[in-house]
Short mmCIF file of C-alpha atoms and ligand atoms in Angstrom, two decimals:
data_model
loop_
_atom_site.label_atom_id
_atom_site.label_comp_id
_atom_site.label_asym_id
_atom_site.label_seq_id
_atom_site.Cartn_x
_atom_site.Cartn_y
_atom_site.Cartn_z
CA UNK U 1 -45.67 290.78 37.97
CA UNK U 2 -45.71 288.89 40.72
CA UNK U 3 -42.96 286.56 40.22
CA UNK U 4 -41.01 289.90 39.85
CA UNK U 5 -42.00 290.03 43.37
CA UNK U 6 -40.37 287.12 44.37
CA UNK U 7 -37.42 288.38 42.79
CA UNK U 8 -37.93 292.14 44.43
CA UNK U 9 -38.82 289.75 47.92
CA UNK U 10 -35.61 288.18 47.43
CA UNK U 11 -33.37 291.27 46.75
CA UNK U 12 -34.45 293.01 49.71
CA UNK U 13 -34.06 289.97 52.57
CA UNK U 14 -29.73 290.12 51.16
CA UNK U 15 -29.91 293.61 50.83
CA UNK U 16 -31.11 294.01 54.24
CA UNK U 17 -28.59 291.93 55.78
CA UNK U 18 -25.64 292.99 54.16
CA UNK U 19 -25.85 296.63 54.23
CA UNK U 20 -26.30 296.74 58.18
CA UNK U 21 -23.14 293.86 58.11
CA UNK U 22 -21.66 296.80 56.45
CA UNK U 23 -22.42 299.33 58.40
CA UNK U 24 -20.99 297.43 61.73
CA UNK U 25 -18.09 296.27 60.27
CA UNK U 26 -17.33 300.49 59.25
CA UNK U 27 -18.96 300.86 62.34
CA UNK U 28 -15.62 298.66 63.75
CA UNK U 29 -13.84 300.80 61.42
CA UNK U 30 -14.28 303.90 62.78
CA UNK U 31 -14.36 302.84 67.13
CA UNK U 32 -10.84 300.71 66.40
CA UNK U 33 -10.38 304.23 65.04
CA UNK U 34 -11.54 306.40 67.78
CA UNK U 35 -9.74 303.54 70.05
CA UNK U 36 -6.52 304.51 68.54
CA UNK U 37 -6.72 308.03 68.45
CA UNK U 38 -8.17 308.42 72.13
CA UNK U 39 -4.66 305.77 73.09
CA UNK U 40 -2.42 307.79 71.76
CA UNK U 41 -3.41 311.40 72.79
CA UNK U 42 -3.64 310.05 76.31
CA UNK U 43 0.33 308.69 75.48
CA UNK U 44 1.15 311.90 74.35
CA UNK U 45 -0.72 312.95 77.19
CA UNK U 46 1.15 311.50 79.61
CA UNK U 47 4.80 311.94 77.90
CA UNK U 48 3.93 315.33 78.57
CA UNK U 49 3.18 315.45 82.21
CA UNK U 50 6.46 312.83 82.50
CA UNK U 51 8.15 315.85 80.81
CA UNK U 52 5.98 317.96 82.40
CA UNK U 53 7.55 316.52 85.98
CA UNK U 54 11.11 316.24 85.30
CA UNK U 55 12.07 319.76 83.67
CA UNK U 56 9.36 321.69 86.74
CA UNK U 57 11.77 323.92 88.72
CA UNK U 58 11.28 321.67 92.48
CA UNK U 59 11.06 318.28 91.28
CA UNK U 60 8.87 316.51 93.37
CA UNK U 61 9.35 312.71 93.02
CA UNK U 62 6.05 311.17 93.36
CA UNK U 63 7.64 308.08 94.42
CA UNK U 64 9.98 309.23 97.37
CA UNK U 65 6.93 307.72 100.34
CA UNK U 66 7.26 304.45 98.67
CA UNK U 67 11.06 304.38 98.07
CA UNK U 68 11.30 304.85 102.34
CA UNK U 69 8.83 301.34 102.57
CA UNK U 70 10.90 299.53 100.72
CA UNK U 71 13.66 300.01 101.96
CA UNK U 72 13.29 300.00 105.28
CA UNK U 73 11.26 296.50 104.58
CA UNK U 74 13.27 295.13 101.82
CA UNK U 75 16.28 295.67 104.35
CA UNK U 76 14.41 293.13 106.80
CA UNK U 77 13.27 290.56 104.11
CA UNK U 78 16.57 290.22 103.58
CA UNK U 79 17.10 289.45 106.70
CA UNK U 80 14.86 286.69 107.31
CA UNK U 81 15.95 285.35 104.02
CA UNK U 82 19.33 284.17 105.65
CA UNK U 83 17.27 282.19 108.26
CA UNK U 84 14.58 279.88 105.74
CA UNK U 85 16.28 277.13 103.68
CA UNK U 86 16.69 277.44 100.30
CA UNK U 87 14.44 275.43 98.00
CA UNK U 88 11.84 274.82 101.32
CA UNK U 89 7.97 275.53 100.84
CA UNK U 90 8.72 278.11 103.21
CA UNK U 91 10.84 279.72 100.87
CA UNK U 92 8.49 279.58 98.26
CA UNK U 93 5.72 281.37 99.97
CA UNK U 94 8.03 284.09 102.13
CA UNK U 95 8.13 284.98 98.41
CA UNK U 96 4.95 285.42 97.62
CA UNK U 97 4.57 287.57 100.97
CA UNK U 98 7.34 289.75 99.61
CA UNK U 99 6.23 290.44 96.18
CA UNK U 100 2.85 290.81 97.54
CA UNK U 101 4.15 293.60 99.78
CA UNK U 102 5.94 295.65 97.50
CA UNK U 103 2.82 295.40 94.18
CA UNK U 104 0.35 296.88 97.51
CA UNK U 105 3.06 299.39 98.03
CA UNK U 106 3.62 300.12 94.66
CA UNK U 107 0.35 300.73 94.22
CA UNK U 108 -1.24 302.95 97.61
CA UNK U 109 2.42 304.62 98.04
CA UNK U 110 3.47 306.26 95.68
CA UNK U 111 1.57 309.95 94.38
CA UNK U 112 1.74 309.59 90.14
CA UNK U 113 -1.99 308.37 89.99
CA UNK U 114 -2.45 311.68 91.95
CA UNK U 115 0.23 313.42 89.30
CA UNK U 116 -1.66 312.75 86.02
CA UNK U 117 -4.55 312.78 87.02
CA UNK U 118 -4.65 316.92 87.98
CA UNK U 119 -2.53 317.42 84.46
CA UNK U 120 -4.87 315.01 82.09
CA UNK U 121 -7.39 318.27 84.03
CA UNK U 122 -6.08 321.33 83.36
CA UNK U 123 -4.76 320.28 80.27
CA UNK U 124 -8.79 318.99 79.92
CA UNK U 125 -9.21 315.46 79.30
CA UNK U 126 -10.76 313.08 81.19
CA UNK U 127 -9.46 312.09 85.01
CA UNK U 128 -10.57 309.43 85.57
CA UNK U 129 -8.00 306.40 84.93
CA UNK U 130 -7.19 303.22 86.50
CA UNK U 131 -3.11 302.46 86.88
CA UNK U 132 -2.59 299.36 87.44
CA UNK U 133 1.87 298.74 88.26
CA UNK U 134 3.61 294.84 86.74
CA UNK U 135 6.22 294.11 88.79
CA UNK U 136 8.89 292.74 86.16
CA UNK U 137 11.70 291.68 88.69
CA UNK U 138 12.33 291.77 91.98
CA UNK U 139 15.86 290.50 94.17
CA UNK U 140 15.97 290.53 97.47
CA UNK U 141 20.12 292.29 98.42
CA UNK U 142 21.57 290.56 101.13
CA UNK U 143 25.17 290.36 99.55
CA UNK U 144 24.04 287.40 97.60
CA UNK U 145 20.73 288.39 95.72
CA UNK U 146 17.86 285.96 95.52
CA UNK U 147 15.43 286.54 93.09
CA UNK U 148 12.57 286.88 94.17
CA UNK U 149 9.88 287.42 91.19
CA UNK U 150 10.60 287.34 87.20
CA UNK U 151 8.62 288.06 84.68
CA UNK U 152 9.23 285.52 81.64
CA UNK U 153 8.55 287.63 79.25
CA UNK U 154 10.50 290.83 80.76
CA UNK U 155 14.34 290.80 79.66
CA UNK U 156 15.35 293.55 80.65
CA UNK U 157 13.98 296.45 78.11
CA UNK U 158 14.80 294.33 74.54
CA UNK U 159 13.24 296.82 72.33
CA UNK U 160 11.39 293.94 70.66
CA UNK U 161 9.22 294.34 74.36
CA UNK U 162 5.73 295.36 74.44
CA UNK U 163 2.92 296.83 76.66
CA UNK U 164 0.50 294.44 75.73
CA UNK U 165 2.52 291.52 76.85
CA UNK U 166 1.17 292.83 79.98
CA UNK U 167 -1.82 293.30 79.54
CA UNK U 168 -5.32 295.32 77.46
CA UNK U 169 -5.02 296.70 73.94
CA UNK U 170 -6.17 299.75 75.94
CA UNK U 171 -3.88 300.07 78.63
CA UNK U 172 -1.07 302.75 77.66
CA UNK U 173 1.45 302.02 79.13
CA UNK U 174 3.11 304.96 81.51
CA UNK U 175 6.91 304.55 82.72
CA UNK U 176 8.88 302.16 83.17
CA UNK U 177 11.29 301.75 86.28
CA UNK U 178 14.30 301.06 87.75
CA UNK U 179 15.00 301.12 91.94
CA UNK U 180 18.46 300.52 93.51
CA UNK U 181 17.92 300.13 96.87
CA UNK U 182 20.86 298.89 99.43
CA UNK U 183 18.82 295.16 99.01
CA UNK U 184 16.66 295.44 96.06
CA UNK U 185 17.34 296.02 92.80
CA UNK U 186 13.43 296.72 91.30
CA UNK U 187 11.61 296.73 88.00
CA UNK U 188 8.40 297.89 87.16
CA UNK U 189 5.87 299.25 84.65
CA UNK U 190 2.98 301.44 85.85
CA UNK U 191 -0.08 301.31 83.23
CA UNK U 192 -2.93 303.14 82.84
CA UNK U 193 -6.26 302.43 81.84
CA UNK U 194 -9.38 304.60 81.31
CA UNK U 195 -12.79 302.83 82.29
CA UNK U 196 -14.87 305.18 81.08
CA UNK U 197 -13.07 305.09 77.04
CA UNK U 198 -15.67 303.73 76.49
CA UNK U 199 -18.16 305.70 76.58
CA UNK U 200 -15.62 308.82 75.78
CA UNK U 201 -15.76 306.78 71.84
CA UNK U 202 -19.06 306.01 71.90
CA UNK U 203 -19.60 310.30 72.88
CA UNK U 204 -16.99 310.38 69.59
CA UNK U 205 -18.45 308.02 68.02
CA UNK U 206 -22.79 309.70 68.40
CA UNK U 207 -23.24 311.18 65.35
CA UNK U 208 -21.52 307.63 63.01
CA UNK U 209 -23.04 305.61 64.86
CA UNK U 210 -26.69 308.12 64.94
CA UNK U 211 -26.65 308.04 60.63
CA UNK U 212 -26.32 303.93 60.41
CA UNK U 213 -28.57 304.12 62.35
CA UNK U 214 -30.77 306.15 60.62
CA UNK U 215 -30.17 305.33 57.00
CA UNK U 216 -30.35 301.38 57.58
CA UNK U 217 -33.72 302.83 58.88
CA UNK U 218 -34.65 304.54 56.19
CA UNK U 219 -34.08 302.35 53.71
CA UNK U 220 -35.35 299.28 55.91
CA UNK U 221 -39.14 301.32 55.53
CA UNK U 222 -38.18 301.98 51.88
CA UNK U 223 -37.63 299.24 50.68
CA UNK U 224 -41.32 297.71 52.93
CA UNK U 225 -43.17 301.42 51.40
CA UNK U 226 -42.46 299.71 47.70
CA UNK U 227 -43.05 295.87 48.69
CA UNK U 228 -46.05 296.88 50.01
CA UNK U 229 -47.42 299.10 47.20
CA UNK U 230 -46.07 296.85 44.89
CA UNK U 231 -48.94 294.50 46.53
CA UNK U 232 -51.38 296.58 47.09
CA UNK U 233 -51.15 296.84 42.50
CA UNK U 234 -51.36 294.09 42.17
CA UNK U 235 -54.38 292.06 44.60
CA UNK U 236 -55.92 295.72 42.49
CA UNK U 237 -54.67 294.83 39.01
CA UNK U 238 -55.88 291.13 41.00
CA UNK U 239 -59.70 293.08 41.39
CA UNK U 240 -59.87 294.53 37.99
CA UNK U 241 -59.47 291.22 36.27
CA UNK U 242 -62.10 289.77 38.57
CA UNK U 243 -64.48 292.14 38.29
CA UNK U 244 -64.32 292.29 34.44
CA UNK U 245 -65.19 288.96 35.47
CA UNK U 246 -67.99 290.10 37.09
CA UNK U 247 -69.29 292.64 35.10
CA UNK U 248 -69.31 290.73 31.64
CA UNK U 249 -71.68 288.24 33.45
CA UNK U 250 -74.19 290.61 34.81
CA UNK U 251 -73.92 292.75 31.45
CA UNK U 252 -74.23 289.14 29.87
CA UNK U 253 -77.61 288.41 31.56
CA UNK U 254 -79.81 291.12 30.36
CA UNK U 255 -78.36 291.09 27.06
CA UNK U 256 -79.11 287.54 26.35
CA UNK U 257 -82.61 287.76 27.69
CA UNK U 258 -83.09 291.05 25.15
CA UNK U 259 -81.11 288.26 22.34
CA UNK U 260 -84.07 286.14 23.34
CA UNK U 261 -87.74 289.06 23.38
CA UNK U 262 -85.90 290.34 19.84
CA UNK U 263 -86.60 286.30 18.42
CA UNK U 264 -88.94 286.07 20.58
CA UNK U 265 -90.04 288.84 19.05
CA UNK U 266 -89.89 287.48 15.23
CA UNK U 267 -92.55 285.13 16.04
CA UNK U 268 -95.34 284.96 14.14
CA UNK U 269 -96.99 283.21 16.22
CA UNK U 270 -96.20 286.09 18.74
CA UNK U 271 -96.95 289.67 16.90
CA UNK U 272 -100.66 288.19 16.46
CA UNK U 273 -101.25 288.29 20.78
CA UNK U 274 -100.58 291.63 21.43
CA UNK U 275 -100.60 290.67 24.93
CA UNK U 276 -96.92 289.13 24.47
CA UNK U 277 -95.82 291.68 23.00
CA UNK U 278 -96.61 294.04 25.49
CA UNK U 279 -95.48 291.18 28.56
CA UNK U 280 -91.84 290.90 25.31
CA UNK U 281 -91.91 294.64 25.11
CA UNK U 282 -91.76 295.06 29.12
CA UNK U 283 -89.54 292.54 29.54
CA UNK U 284 -86.62 294.73 26.82
CA UNK U 285 -87.31 297.62 28.81
CA UNK U 286 -86.42 296.18 32.01
CA UNK U 287 -83.41 294.65 31.08
CA UNK U 288 -82.54 298.00 29.23
CA UNK U 289 -83.20 300.10 32.98
CA UNK U 290 -80.75 297.24 34.38
CA UNK U 291 -78.25 297.74 32.00
CA UNK U 292 -78.44 301.40 32.05
CA UNK U 293 -78.17 301.25 35.78
CA UNK U 294 -74.74 298.99 35.81
CA UNK U 295 -73.01 301.13 32.50
CA UNK U 296 -73.77 304.33 35.06
CA UNK U 297 -72.39 302.89 37.71
CA UNK U 298 -69.86 302.65 36.43
CA UNK U 299 -69.49 305.67 34.99
CA UNK U 300 -69.95 307.41 38.43
CA UNK U 301 -67.50 305.15 40.24
CA UNK U 302 -64.29 306.63 37.34
CA UNK U 303 -66.17 309.49 37.84
CA UNK U 304 -65.94 309.66 41.59
CA UNK U 305 -61.68 308.54 40.84
CA UNK U 306 -60.71 311.88 38.66
CA UNK U 307 -62.62 313.79 40.75
CA UNK U 308 -64.03 315.01 44.15
CA UNK U 309 -67.63 314.38 43.81
CA UNK U 310 -69.43 316.24 45.21
CA UNK U 311 -72.85 316.30 47.41
CA UNK U 312 -76.43 318.51 46.75
CA UNK U 313 -76.66 317.99 50.80
CA UNK U 314 -79.81 320.27 52.59
CA UNK U 315 -81.59 319.57 55.67
CA UNK U 316 -83.09 316.03 56.26
CA UNK U 317 -85.55 314.10 59.22
CA UNK U 318 -83.69 310.98 59.14
CA UNK U 319 -86.40 309.27 60.09
CA UNK U 320 -89.10 310.13 57.30
CA UNK U 321 -85.90 309.38 54.95
CA UNK U 322 -85.17 306.59 57.05
CA UNK U 323 -89.41 305.19 56.73
CA UNK U 324 -89.24 305.48 52.60
CA UNK U 325 -86.06 303.95 52.11
CA UNK U 326 -87.44 301.08 54.05
CA UNK U 327 -90.90 301.16 52.52
CA UNK U 328 -90.01 301.75 49.01
CA UNK U 329 -87.39 298.33 49.81
CA UNK U 330 -90.10 296.15 50.76
CA UNK U 331 -92.22 296.30 48.30
CA UNK U 332 -89.87 295.84 45.88
CA UNK U 333 -85.83 293.75 46.47
CA UNK U 334 -87.19 293.38 50.16
CA UNK U 335 -90.45 291.10 49.43
CA UNK U 336 -88.78 288.29 50.87
CA UNK U 337 -87.12 289.83 53.53
CA UNK U 338 -88.99 290.13 57.29
CA UNK U 339 -87.77 294.06 58.51
CA UNK U 340 -87.87 294.90 62.02
CA UNK U 341 -87.23 298.87 62.09
CA UNK U 342 -86.53 300.66 65.10
CA UNK U 343 -85.58 304.48 64.80
CA UNK U 344 -85.11 306.53 68.02
CA UNK U 345 -84.62 309.26 66.55
CA UNK U 346 -86.98 311.67 67.03
CA UNK U 347 -87.12 314.76 64.68
CA UNK U 348 -83.56 314.84 63.58
CA UNK U 349 -82.34 316.22 60.90
CA UNK U 350 -79.38 316.25 58.57
CA UNK U 351 -77.27 316.94 56.23
CA UNK U 352 -78.24 314.77 53.87
CA UNK U 353 -77.00 314.33 49.63
CA UNK U 354 -81.07 312.50 49.94
CA UNK U 355 -80.48 311.25 46.55
CA UNK U 356 -76.78 309.38 48.15
CA UNK U 357 -78.33 308.57 51.48
CA UNK U 358 -81.11 306.96 49.84
CA UNK U 359 -78.41 304.21 47.47
CA UNK U 360 -75.84 304.29 50.50
CA UNK U 361 -79.14 302.41 53.03
CA UNK U 362 -80.59 300.63 49.89
CA UNK U 363 -76.78 299.08 49.58
CA UNK U 364 -77.12 297.79 53.20
CA UNK U 365 -79.91 296.70 53.35
CA UNK U 366 -80.04 294.54 49.36
CA UNK U 367 -77.68 293.10 50.88
CA UNK U 368 -77.73 292.23 54.15
CA UNK U 369 -81.10 290.21 52.37
CA UNK U 370 -78.49 288.83 49.66
CA UNK U 371 -75.98 287.66 51.17
CA UNK U 372 -78.23 284.99 53.51
CA UNK U 373 -79.45 281.43 53.07
CA UNK U 374 -81.92 280.75 55.71
CA UNK U 375 -85.24 283.29 55.50
CA UNK U 376 -83.79 286.60 55.62
CA UNK U 377 -84.38 289.05 59.34
CA UNK U 378 -83.04 292.36 58.69
CA UNK U 379 -83.16 294.61 62.23
CA UNK U 380 -82.93 298.33 61.58
CA UNK U 381 -82.31 300.71 64.47
CA UNK U 382 -81.29 304.38 64.65
CA UNK U 383 -80.88 306.06 67.52
CA UNK U 384 -78.71 309.59 68.20
CA UNK U 385 -75.55 309.05 70.36
CA UNK U 386 -72.57 312.70 71.08
CA UNK U 387 -74.25 314.47 68.06
CA UNK U 388 -73.92 312.55 65.84
CA UNK U 389 -76.79 309.98 64.19
CA UNK U 390 -76.16 306.41 64.01
CA UNK U 391 -78.16 303.36 61.23
CA UNK U 392 -77.54 299.82 61.70
CA UNK U 393 -78.56 297.40 59.20
CA UNK U 394 -77.85 293.97 61.16
CA UNK U 395 -78.24 290.86 59.17
CA UNK U 396 -78.98 287.31 59.76
CA UNK U 397 -76.99 285.91 57.22
CA UNK U 398 -73.46 284.48 56.19
CA UNK U 399 -71.56 287.09 57.85
CA UNK U 400 -68.32 288.06 56.56
CA UNK U 401 -64.29 285.81 57.71
CA UNK U 402 -61.62 288.49 59.14
CA UNK U 403 -59.96 288.32 56.82
CA UNK U 404 -62.75 289.20 54.01
CA UNK U 405 -63.65 291.94 56.61
CA UNK U 406 -60.62 293.90 56.15
CA UNK U 407 -60.65 295.29 52.69
CA UNK U 408 -64.44 294.64 52.51
CA UNK U 409 -65.13 298.41 51.35
CA UNK U 410 -62.30 298.49 49.29
CA UNK U 411 -62.74 299.16 45.60
CA UNK U 412 -64.37 295.44 43.60
CA UNK U 413 -63.37 293.51 46.34
CA UNK U 414 -66.08 290.78 46.53
CA UNK U 415 -65.52 287.84 49.58
CA UNK U 416 -63.27 284.97 48.67
CA UNK U 417 -65.57 282.91 50.04
CA UNK U 418 -67.35 280.12 48.97
CA UNK U 419 -68.73 280.54 44.98
CA UNK U 420 -68.35 284.07 44.04
CA UNK U 421 -70.80 283.75 41.47
CA UNK U 422 -73.80 282.36 43.90
CA UNK U 423 -74.03 286.17 44.74
CA UNK U 424 -74.54 287.95 41.71
CA UNK U 425 -73.03 292.06 42.12
CA UNK U 426 -69.86 293.72 41.44
CA UNK U 427 -67.89 294.66 44.44
CA UNK U 428 -68.86 298.30 45.03
CA UNK U 429 -71.99 298.32 46.86
CA UNK U 430 -70.08 298.59 49.77
CA UNK U 431 -66.74 301.39 48.10
CA UNK U 432 -70.66 303.86 47.30
CA UNK U 433 -71.52 302.42 50.09
CA UNK U 434 -68.04 304.23 51.80
CA UNK U 435 -67.91 306.72 49.80
CA UNK U 436 -71.37 309.06 50.41
CA UNK U 437 -70.83 308.05 54.29
CA UNK U 438 -67.78 309.72 53.86
CA UNK U 439 -68.60 312.45 51.88
CA UNK U 440 -70.98 313.22 55.08
CA UNK U 441 -68.95 313.80 57.05
CA UNK U 442 -69.08 310.41 58.52
CA UNK U 443 -68.27 306.40 58.53
CA UNK U 444 -69.21 303.42 58.09
CA UNK U 445 -68.40 299.77 60.49
CA UNK U 446 -68.71 297.00 60.44
CA UNK U 447 -69.45 294.21 63.38
CA UNK U 448 -69.80 290.31 61.34
CA UNK U 449 -69.70 286.69 62.71
CA UNK U 450 -69.60 283.74 59.01
CA UNK U 451 -72.39 281.86 59.99
CA UNK U 452 -74.24 284.19 62.05
CA UNK U 453 -74.59 287.52 60.53
CA UNK U 454 -73.11 290.68 59.82
CA UNK U 455 -73.94 294.91 61.99
CA UNK U 456 -73.01 298.17 59.33
CA UNK U 457 -73.55 300.57 60.81
CA UNK U 458 -74.16 304.32 59.20
CA UNK U 459 -72.57 307.09 61.52
CA UNK U 460 -73.44 310.48 60.08
CA UNK U 461 -73.09 314.71 61.94
CA UNK U 462 -76.05 315.83 63.00
P1 LIG G 501 -71.91 292.89 45.65
O1 LIG G 501 -72.09 292.64 46.37
O2 LIG G 501 -71.46 293.97 44.49
O3 LIG G 501 -69.86 292.19 45.09
P2 LIG G 501 -70.07 294.60 47.78
O4 LIG G 501 -69.09 295.29 47.60
O5 LIG G 501 -71.35 295.70 47.95
O6 LIG G 501 -70.52 294.10 46.59
O7 LIG G 501 -69.43 293.74 49.04
C1 LIG G 501 -68.40 293.33 49.39
C2 LIG G 501 -68.30 292.21 49.56
O8 LIG G 501 -69.07 291.98 50.72
C3 LIG G 501 -69.47 290.67 49.08
O9 LIG G 501 -68.45 290.50 47.62
C4 LIG G 501 -69.95 290.39 50.11
O10 LIG G 501 -69.47 289.39 50.29
C5 LIG G 501 -69.71 290.47 50.95
N1 LIG G 501 -70.73 291.12 51.78
C6 LIG G 501 -71.16 292.43 51.40
N2 LIG G 501 -71.64 292.73 52.17
C7 LIG G 501 -72.85 291.66 52.57
C8 LIG G 501 -73.79 290.31 54.79
N3 LIG G 501 -74.71 292.02 54.31
N4 LIG G 501 -73.07 289.85 54.80
C9 LIG G 501 -72.21 288.46 53.72
N5 LIG G 501 -71.57 289.77 53.26
C10 LIG G 501 -71.25 290.59 52.13
#
């Protein structure tokens, strides 16, 4: 069974990252697809925009201001360049100035961005974008042609030229322009980039993303639940095995005594002695009662499992019933214990099934004495708080570890520390206690420190 558990755990450990990885790959694919769709959508939109600009009756040139500025500037630069010697450092720096000036003028004085933005908005699309202008070639002409800047990858509109060579993949090349003025030749490209592109794609992929995350969460939860159930079942089956071992042990003791008593009765010496016959008969009787109790306990537990067990509750004075229980305990199993009682319950009455209630308190009292390696000292306190009766039983016994505390009320559970057969039991007493407290609409709480002792508190409505 546990080997199977390990295999399932291993499969889970392998399958979950695999599932997450496959989901990531799928999502990446969807993301890329959306990215491309967005790219081609805006690309065709910009083409439409350009066509619409050209076809509109009163054609407005979005670069008219730029052209005027560049005409004027290039004339001046041409004059200045005549003065500068070729191959000088001054020429290099001048070229840089000219390049910068052209780029700034193009970026700041064009009206193409405003036009595109308006067009996108009119068509119902995202209007915010960043534009980028890339100069491919710039010459200043003054009789001679002086090249100011030339991009190495630029080869005068060779068809293999790709937009991607100038910047990020998400940039959309909107147009290539070739301006020729009296004193300059200029070739540049105009790109747009969507600053909110990630958000736009995220919005469009939100459903797939949410479904992927949800399916991962579902599978992981399912795995955890299945695995935990398996562990629980395994623990229960271990507990059952322990229970059967304990039960056999418990049943064997009275049976062995009865067998020996039977043999004793066969002896001539004993048969002639009435006193011995009576003692042996009493012993057999006592052991039979014990056997009967054990068998009844098991029968009752299995009955509880099958049916919702029902109490016959009636209003009961809690102080009275507690005093009765304590008295018979002190005269029976609790003879060796020092029992302190502090019941501040006044005349409080609660709806109790007296038989079950007595069993519950007796179980707690006998555990307080049983799981003790000193002279047992038991304190029984009772008080009423917020409409609830609190009955606590404190012992100076061996205590219970934190790990055991979590399972102590489970059926068949016995604390594993120490010798399990040192203290006789079946691991049913506290299971009973919890069931009975709950059936009364209450609960049982435990605080304990190993080596110091335990406090079991039963809380029942009154
Ligand atoms: P049983 O006594 O038959 O084993 P219980 O259900 O009454 O079964 O108790 C379960 C386990 O809880 C015990 O095996 C014991 O280890 C631990 N236990 C219960 N009561 C006490 C206590 N007062 N002090 C220390 N350990 C306790």
